[in-house]
Short mmCIF file of C-alpha atoms in Angstrom, two decimals:
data_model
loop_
_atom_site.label_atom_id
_atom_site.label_comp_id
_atom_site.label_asym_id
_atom_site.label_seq_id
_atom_site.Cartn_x
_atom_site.Cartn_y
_atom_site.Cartn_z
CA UNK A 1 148.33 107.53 69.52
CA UNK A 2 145.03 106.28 69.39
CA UNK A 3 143.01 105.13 72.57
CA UNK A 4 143.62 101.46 73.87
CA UNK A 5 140.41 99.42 73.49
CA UNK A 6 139.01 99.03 77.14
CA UNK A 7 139.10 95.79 78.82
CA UNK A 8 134.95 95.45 78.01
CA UNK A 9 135.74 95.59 74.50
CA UNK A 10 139.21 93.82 74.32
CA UNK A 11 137.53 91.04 75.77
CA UNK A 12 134.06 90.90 74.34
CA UNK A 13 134.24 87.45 72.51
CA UNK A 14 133.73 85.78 76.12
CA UNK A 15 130.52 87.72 75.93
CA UNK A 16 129.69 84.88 73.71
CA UNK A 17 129.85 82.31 76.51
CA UNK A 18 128.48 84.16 79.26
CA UNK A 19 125.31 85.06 77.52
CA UNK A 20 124.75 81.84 76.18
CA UNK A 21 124.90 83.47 71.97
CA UNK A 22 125.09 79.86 70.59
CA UNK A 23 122.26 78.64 72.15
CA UNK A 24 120.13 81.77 71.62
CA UNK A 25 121.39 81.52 67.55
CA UNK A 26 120.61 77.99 67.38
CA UNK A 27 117.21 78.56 69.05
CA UNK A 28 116.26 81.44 66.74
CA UNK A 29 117.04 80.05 63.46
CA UNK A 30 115.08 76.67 64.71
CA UNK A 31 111.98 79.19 65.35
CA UNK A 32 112.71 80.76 62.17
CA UNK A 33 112.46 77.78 60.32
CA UNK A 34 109.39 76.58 61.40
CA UNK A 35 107.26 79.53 60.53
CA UNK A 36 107.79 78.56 57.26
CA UNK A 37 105.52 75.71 58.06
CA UNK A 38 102.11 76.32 57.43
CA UNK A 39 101.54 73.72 60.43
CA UNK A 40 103.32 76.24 63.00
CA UNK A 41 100.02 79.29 61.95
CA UNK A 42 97.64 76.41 62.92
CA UNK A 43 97.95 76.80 67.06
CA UNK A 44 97.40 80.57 67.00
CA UNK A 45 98.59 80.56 70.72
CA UNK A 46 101.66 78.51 70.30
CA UNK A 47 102.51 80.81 66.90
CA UNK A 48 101.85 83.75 69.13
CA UNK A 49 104.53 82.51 71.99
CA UNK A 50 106.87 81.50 69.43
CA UNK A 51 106.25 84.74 67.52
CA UNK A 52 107.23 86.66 71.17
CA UNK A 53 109.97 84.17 71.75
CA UNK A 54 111.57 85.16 68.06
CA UNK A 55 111.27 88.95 69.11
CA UNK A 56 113.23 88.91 72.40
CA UNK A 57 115.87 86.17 70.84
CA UNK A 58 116.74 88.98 68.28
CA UNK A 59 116.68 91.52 70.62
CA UNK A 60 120.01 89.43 72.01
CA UNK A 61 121.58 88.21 69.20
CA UNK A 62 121.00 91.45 66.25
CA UNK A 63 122.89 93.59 69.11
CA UNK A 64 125.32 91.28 69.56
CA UNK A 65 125.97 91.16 65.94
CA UNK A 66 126.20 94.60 65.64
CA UNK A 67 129.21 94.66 68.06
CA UNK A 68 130.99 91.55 66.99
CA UNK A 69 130.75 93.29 63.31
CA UNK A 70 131.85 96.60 64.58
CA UNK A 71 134.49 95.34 67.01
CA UNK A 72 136.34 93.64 63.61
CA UNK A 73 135.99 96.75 61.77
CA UNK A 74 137.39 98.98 64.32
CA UNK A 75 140.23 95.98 64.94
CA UNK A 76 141.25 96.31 61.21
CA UNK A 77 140.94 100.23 61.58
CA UNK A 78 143.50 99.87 64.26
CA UNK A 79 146.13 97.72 62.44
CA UNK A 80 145.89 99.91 59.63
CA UNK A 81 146.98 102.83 61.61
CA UNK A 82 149.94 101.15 63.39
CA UNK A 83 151.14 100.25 59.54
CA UNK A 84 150.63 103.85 57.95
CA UNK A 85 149.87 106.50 60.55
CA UNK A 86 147.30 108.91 59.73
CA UNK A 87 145.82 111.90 62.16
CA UNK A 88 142.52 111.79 60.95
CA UNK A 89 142.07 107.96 61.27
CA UNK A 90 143.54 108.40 64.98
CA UNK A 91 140.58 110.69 66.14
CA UNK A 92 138.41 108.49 64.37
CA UNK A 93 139.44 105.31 66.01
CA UNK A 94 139.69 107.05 69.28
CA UNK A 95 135.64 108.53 68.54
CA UNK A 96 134.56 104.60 67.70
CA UNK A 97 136.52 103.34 70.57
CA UNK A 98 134.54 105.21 73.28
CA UNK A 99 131.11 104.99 71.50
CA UNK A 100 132.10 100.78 71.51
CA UNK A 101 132.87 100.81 74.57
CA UNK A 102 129.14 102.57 75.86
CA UNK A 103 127.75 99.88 73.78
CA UNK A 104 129.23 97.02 74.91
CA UNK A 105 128.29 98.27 78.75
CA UNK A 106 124.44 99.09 77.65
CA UNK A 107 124.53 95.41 76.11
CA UNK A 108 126.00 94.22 79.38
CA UNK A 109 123.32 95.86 81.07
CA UNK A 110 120.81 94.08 79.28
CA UNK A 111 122.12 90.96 80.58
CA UNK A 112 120.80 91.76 84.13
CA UNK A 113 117.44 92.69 82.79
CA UNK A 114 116.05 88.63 82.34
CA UNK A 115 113.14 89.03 84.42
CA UNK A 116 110.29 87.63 82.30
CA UNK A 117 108.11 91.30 83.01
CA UNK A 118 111.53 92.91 82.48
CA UNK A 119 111.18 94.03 78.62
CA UNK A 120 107.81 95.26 78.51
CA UNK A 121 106.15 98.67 79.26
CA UNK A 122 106.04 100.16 83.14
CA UNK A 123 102.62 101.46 84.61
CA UNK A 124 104.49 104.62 87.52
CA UNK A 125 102.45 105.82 90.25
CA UNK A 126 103.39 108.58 92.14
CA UNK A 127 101.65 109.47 96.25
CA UNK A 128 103.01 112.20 98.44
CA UNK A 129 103.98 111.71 101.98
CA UNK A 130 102.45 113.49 104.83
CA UNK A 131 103.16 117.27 104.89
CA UNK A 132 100.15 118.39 102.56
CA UNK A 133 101.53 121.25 99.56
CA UNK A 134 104.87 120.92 100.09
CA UNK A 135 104.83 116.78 99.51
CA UNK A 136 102.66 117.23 96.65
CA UNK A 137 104.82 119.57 94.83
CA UNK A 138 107.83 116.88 95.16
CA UNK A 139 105.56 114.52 94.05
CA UNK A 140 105.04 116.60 90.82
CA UNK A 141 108.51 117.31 90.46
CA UNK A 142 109.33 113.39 90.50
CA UNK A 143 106.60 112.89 87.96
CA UNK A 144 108.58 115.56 85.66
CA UNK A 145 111.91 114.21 86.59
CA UNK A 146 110.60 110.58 84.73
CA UNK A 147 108.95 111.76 82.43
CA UNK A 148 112.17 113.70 80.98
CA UNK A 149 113.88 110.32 81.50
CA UNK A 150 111.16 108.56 79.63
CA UNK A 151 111.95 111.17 76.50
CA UNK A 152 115.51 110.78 76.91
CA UNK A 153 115.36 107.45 75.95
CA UNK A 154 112.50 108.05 73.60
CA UNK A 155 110.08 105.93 75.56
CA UNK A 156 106.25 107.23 74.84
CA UNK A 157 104.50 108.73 77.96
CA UNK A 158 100.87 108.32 78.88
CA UNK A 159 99.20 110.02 82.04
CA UNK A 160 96.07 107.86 82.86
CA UNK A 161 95.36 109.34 85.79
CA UNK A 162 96.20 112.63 87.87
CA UNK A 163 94.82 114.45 90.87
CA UNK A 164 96.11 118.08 91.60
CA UNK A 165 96.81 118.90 94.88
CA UNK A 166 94.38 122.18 96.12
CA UNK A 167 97.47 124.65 96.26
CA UNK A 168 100.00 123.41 94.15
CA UNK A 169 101.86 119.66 93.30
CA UNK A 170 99.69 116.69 92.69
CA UNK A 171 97.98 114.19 95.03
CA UNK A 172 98.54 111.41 92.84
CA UNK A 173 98.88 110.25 89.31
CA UNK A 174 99.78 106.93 87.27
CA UNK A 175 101.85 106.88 84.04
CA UNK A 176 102.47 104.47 81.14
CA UNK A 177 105.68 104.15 80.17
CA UNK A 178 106.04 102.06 76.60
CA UNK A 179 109.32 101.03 75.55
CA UNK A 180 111.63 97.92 75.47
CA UNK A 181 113.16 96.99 78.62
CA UNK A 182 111.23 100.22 80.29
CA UNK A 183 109.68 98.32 83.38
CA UNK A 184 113.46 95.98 83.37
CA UNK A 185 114.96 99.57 84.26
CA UNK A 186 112.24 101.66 86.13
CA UNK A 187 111.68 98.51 88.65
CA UNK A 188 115.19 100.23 90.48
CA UNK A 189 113.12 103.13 91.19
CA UNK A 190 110.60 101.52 93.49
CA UNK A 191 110.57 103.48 96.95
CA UNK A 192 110.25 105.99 99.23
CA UNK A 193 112.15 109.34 97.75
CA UNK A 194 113.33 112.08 100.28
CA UNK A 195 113.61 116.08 99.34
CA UNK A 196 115.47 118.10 101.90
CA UNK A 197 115.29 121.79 100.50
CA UNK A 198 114.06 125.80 101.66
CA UNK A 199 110.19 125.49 100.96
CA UNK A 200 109.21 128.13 98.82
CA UNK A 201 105.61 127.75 100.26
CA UNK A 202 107.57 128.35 104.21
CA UNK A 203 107.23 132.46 104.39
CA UNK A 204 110.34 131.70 107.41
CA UNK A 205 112.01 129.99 104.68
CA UNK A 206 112.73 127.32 106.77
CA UNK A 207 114.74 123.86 105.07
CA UNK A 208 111.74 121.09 104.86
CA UNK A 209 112.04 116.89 104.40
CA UNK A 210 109.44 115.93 102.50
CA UNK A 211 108.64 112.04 101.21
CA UNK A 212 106.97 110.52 98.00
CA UNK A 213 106.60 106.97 97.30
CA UNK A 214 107.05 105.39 94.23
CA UNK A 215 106.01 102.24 92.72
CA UNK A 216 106.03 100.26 89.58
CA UNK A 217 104.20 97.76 88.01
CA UNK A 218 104.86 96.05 84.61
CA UNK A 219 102.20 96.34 82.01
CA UNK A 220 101.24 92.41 81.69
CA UNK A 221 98.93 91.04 78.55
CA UNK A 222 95.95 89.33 78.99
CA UNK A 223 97.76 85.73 78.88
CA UNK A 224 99.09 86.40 82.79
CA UNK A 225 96.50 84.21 85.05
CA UNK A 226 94.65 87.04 87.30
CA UNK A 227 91.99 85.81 89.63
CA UNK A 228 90.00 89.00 88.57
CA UNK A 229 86.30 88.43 89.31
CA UNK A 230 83.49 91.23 88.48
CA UNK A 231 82.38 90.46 91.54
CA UNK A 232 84.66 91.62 93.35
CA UNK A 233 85.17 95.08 91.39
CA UNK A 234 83.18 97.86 92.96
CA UNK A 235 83.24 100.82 89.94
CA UNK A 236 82.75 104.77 90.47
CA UNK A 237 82.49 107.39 88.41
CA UNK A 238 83.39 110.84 88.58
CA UNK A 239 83.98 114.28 86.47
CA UNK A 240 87.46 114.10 85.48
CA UNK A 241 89.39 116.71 87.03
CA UNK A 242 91.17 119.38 85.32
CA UNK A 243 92.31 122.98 84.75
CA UNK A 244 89.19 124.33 84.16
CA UNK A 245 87.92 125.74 80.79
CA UNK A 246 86.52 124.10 77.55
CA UNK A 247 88.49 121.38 78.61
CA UNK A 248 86.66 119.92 81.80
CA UNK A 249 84.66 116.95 81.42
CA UNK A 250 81.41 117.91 81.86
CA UNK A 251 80.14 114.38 82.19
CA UNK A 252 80.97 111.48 84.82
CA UNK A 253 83.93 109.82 82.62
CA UNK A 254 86.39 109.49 85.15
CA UNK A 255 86.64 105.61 86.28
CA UNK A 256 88.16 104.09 90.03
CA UNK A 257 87.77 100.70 89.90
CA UNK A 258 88.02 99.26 93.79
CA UNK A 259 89.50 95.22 94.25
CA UNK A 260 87.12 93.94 97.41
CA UNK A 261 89.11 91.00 98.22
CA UNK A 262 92.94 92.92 98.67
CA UNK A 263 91.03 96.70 99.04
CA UNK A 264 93.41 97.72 95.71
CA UNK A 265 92.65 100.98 94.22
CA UNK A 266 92.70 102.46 90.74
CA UNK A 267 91.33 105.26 88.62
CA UNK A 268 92.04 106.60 85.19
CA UNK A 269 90.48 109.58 83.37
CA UNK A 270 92.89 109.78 80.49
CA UNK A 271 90.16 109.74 77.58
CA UNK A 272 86.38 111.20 77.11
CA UNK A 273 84.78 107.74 77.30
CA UNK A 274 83.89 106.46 80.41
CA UNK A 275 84.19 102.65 78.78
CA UNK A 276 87.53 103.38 77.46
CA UNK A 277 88.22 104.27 80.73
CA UNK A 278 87.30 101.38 82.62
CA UNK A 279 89.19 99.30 79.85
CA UNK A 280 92.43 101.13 81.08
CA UNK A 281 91.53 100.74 84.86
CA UNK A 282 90.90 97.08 84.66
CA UNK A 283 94.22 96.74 83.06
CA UNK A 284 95.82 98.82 85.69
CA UNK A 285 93.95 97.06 88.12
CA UNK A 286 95.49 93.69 86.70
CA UNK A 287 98.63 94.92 86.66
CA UNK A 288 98.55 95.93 90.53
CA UNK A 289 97.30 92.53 91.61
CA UNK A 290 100.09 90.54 89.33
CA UNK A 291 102.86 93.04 91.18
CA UNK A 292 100.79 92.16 94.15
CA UNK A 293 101.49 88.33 93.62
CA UNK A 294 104.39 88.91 92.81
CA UNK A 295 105.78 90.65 95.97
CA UNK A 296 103.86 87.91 98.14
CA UNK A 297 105.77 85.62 96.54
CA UNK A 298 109.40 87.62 97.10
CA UNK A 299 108.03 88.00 101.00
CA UNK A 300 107.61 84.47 102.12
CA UNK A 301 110.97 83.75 100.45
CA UNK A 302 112.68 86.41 102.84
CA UNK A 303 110.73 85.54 105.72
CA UNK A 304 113.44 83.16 106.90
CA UNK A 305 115.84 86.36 106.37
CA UNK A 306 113.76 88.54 108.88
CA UNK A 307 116.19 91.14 108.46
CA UNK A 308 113.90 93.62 106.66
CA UNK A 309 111.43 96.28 108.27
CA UNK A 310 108.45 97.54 107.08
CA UNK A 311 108.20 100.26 104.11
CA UNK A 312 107.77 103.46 106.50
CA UNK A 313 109.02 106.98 105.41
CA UNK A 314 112.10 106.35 107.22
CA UNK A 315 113.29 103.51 104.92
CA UNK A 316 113.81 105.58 101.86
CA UNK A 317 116.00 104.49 98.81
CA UNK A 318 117.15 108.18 97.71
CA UNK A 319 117.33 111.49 98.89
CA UNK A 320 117.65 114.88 97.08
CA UNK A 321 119.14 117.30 99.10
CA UNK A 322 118.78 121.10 97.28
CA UNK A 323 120.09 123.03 100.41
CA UNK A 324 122.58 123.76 102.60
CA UNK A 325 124.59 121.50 99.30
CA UNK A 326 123.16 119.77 96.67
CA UNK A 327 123.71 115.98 96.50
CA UNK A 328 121.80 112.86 95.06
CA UNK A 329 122.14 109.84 97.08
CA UNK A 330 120.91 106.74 96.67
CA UNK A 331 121.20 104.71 100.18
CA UNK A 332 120.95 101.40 98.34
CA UNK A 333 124.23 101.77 95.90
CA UNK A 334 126.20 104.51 98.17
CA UNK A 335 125.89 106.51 94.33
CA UNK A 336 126.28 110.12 94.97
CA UNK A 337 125.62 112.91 92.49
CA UNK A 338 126.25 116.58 93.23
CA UNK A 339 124.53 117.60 90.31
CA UNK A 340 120.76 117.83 91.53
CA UNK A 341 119.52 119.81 89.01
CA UNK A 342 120.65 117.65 86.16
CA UNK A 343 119.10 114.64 88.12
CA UNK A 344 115.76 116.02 88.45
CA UNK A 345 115.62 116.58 84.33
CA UNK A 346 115.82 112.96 84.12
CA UNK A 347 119.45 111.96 83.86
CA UNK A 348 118.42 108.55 86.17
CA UNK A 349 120.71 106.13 84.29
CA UNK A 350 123.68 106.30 86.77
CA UNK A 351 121.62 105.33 89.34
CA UNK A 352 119.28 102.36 87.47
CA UNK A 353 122.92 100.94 86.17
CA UNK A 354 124.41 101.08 89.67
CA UNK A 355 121.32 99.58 91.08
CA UNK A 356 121.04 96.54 88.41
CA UNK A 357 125.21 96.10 88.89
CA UNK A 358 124.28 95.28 92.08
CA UNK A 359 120.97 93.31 92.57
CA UNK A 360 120.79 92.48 89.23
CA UNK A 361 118.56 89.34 88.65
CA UNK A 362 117.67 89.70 92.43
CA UNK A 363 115.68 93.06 91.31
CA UNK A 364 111.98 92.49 91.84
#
């Protein structure tokens, strides 16, 4: 017998309703319609919105398509079979029923990533907690862990900036992330992390706690307001750091760009040019101050809550536990995962789903 459709799929017509399809088709095709117009090219900045406003409408309704189309399909595959029963049509049915059923959910998902930031690129940064190597080696294994998310899901990864720590691990470093929706998911990994494991670098082999923080900014255009004044940018340069080798810069490239006013802090020292540089800093730099507004914003709306305390070490969202048992748990959700090891190479999506299932549109 061939595998029931699950309830997500059974009843994915009301999909239509609760994500508002008609509307969205309606809008679309009105869009559509006007760039035929050689009136709409006139306003380059109203073509441009409209031109962004056409790319995220079809990033609702060509999915939904999809599924509506393949939902029919596998319908008709399934009345077939109850007619004239056939073995190899079974499997087959059962293989499209599950693979329907992870896209309805992933389409689903998308539905709680409507922040306006949420589909763009994510700019990571990565700081170790006080305890000096062994911190900064947990901060290097977090910056694998995403980065073998990001290439799960085929997002591109950029390292703009990174400091090695003297020993081993890093001090700090900032990564690009470019990929639809890939700030909408990485925002659920905002926070203070927690490693409980044997130090390799403790000769007693003693079990260690060490903390990294982790935040995330979305990568906003120039058309985001920014009260960014050269005046109040202070610029150094340095020698970008490195492994040693032909490939050291032997020149002051390296760019930290300093924000007076809020004492925000940036670098990047991802290419030879020390302009090139700063042009990447002073979008990083924009980027920080927008998340900056941003989170002012969320704070005087929970003042009246006053049920929050401050962002210390002991208010961590996850911890990674390697010994006496292995266990991922993420304090926020209650999600546990015994399966460190498969964690750490970047299988993250349990715990970004769980997270959005629950905030949702309240994610910041």
């Amino acid at each position: 017998m061939p595998t029931a459709f699950p309830d997500s799929i059974a009843g994915s017509p009301s999909c239509e309703t609760f994500f508002d399809l008609p509307a969205k088709v309606e809008r679309l095709g009105a869009l559509e319609s006007r760039q035929s117009d050689p009136v709409f090219w006139s306003n380059a900045e109203a073509a441009r919105e409209a031109v962004q406003e056409i790319k995220r409408l079809k990033g609702w309704v060509g999915p939904y398509e999809s599924l509506t189309s393949r939902l029919k399909s596998t319908a008709e595959m399934a009345e077939l079979l109850a007619q004239e029963p056939d073995a190899g049509m079974a499997t087959e049915l059962d293989r499209e029923a599950v693979e329907l059923e992870a896209a309805v959910e992933a389409f689903e998902l998308q539905a709680m990533l409507q922040g306006p930031d949420d589909p763009g690129n994510a700019l990571l940064t990565i700081h170790p907690g006080a305890g000096g190597t062994e911190s900064q080696d947990w901060a290097e294994m977090l910056m694998r862990m995403y980065v073998r998310w990001a290439e799960r899901h085929g997002f591109a990864v950029t390292i703009l900036d990174l400091l090695p720590g003297e020993e081993a691990g890093i001090k700090s470093v900032s990564i690009e992330i470019s990929g639809r929706y890939a700030y909408g998911y990485l925002k659920a990994e905002k926070g203070v992390h927690r490693l409980v494991r044997i130090s390799p670098y403790d000769s007693q082999a003693r079990r260690h706690t060490s903390f990294a923080s982790v935040f995330v900014y979305p990568d906003i255009d120039d058309t985001i307001e920014i009260d960014l004044r050269e005046e109040d940018i202070k610029m150094d340069v340095f020698r970008a750091s490195g492994a040693g080798g032909q490939h050291v810069n032997k020149t002051s490239s390296a760019v930290r760009l300093t924000h007076v006013p809020t004492g925000v802090v940036v670098s990047c020292q991802q290419e030879r040019s020390q302009t090139k540089n700063r042009a990447t800093a002073m979008k990083m730099l924009r980027a920080a101050l927008y998340q900056r507004k941003l989170e002012e914003q969320e704070a005087a709306r929970a003042v009246v809550e006053a049920t929050k305390t401050d962002n210390s070490w002991g208010n961590q969202i996850r911890s990674y536990v390697f010994q006496p048992y292995t266990m991922v748990n993420d304090h926020r959700t209650e999600l546990k995962v015994g399966d460190v090891q498969r964690v750490m190479d970047g299988d993250l999506d349990a715990f970004i789903e769980a997270y959005l299932k629950r905030f949702g549109g309240k994610a910041a």
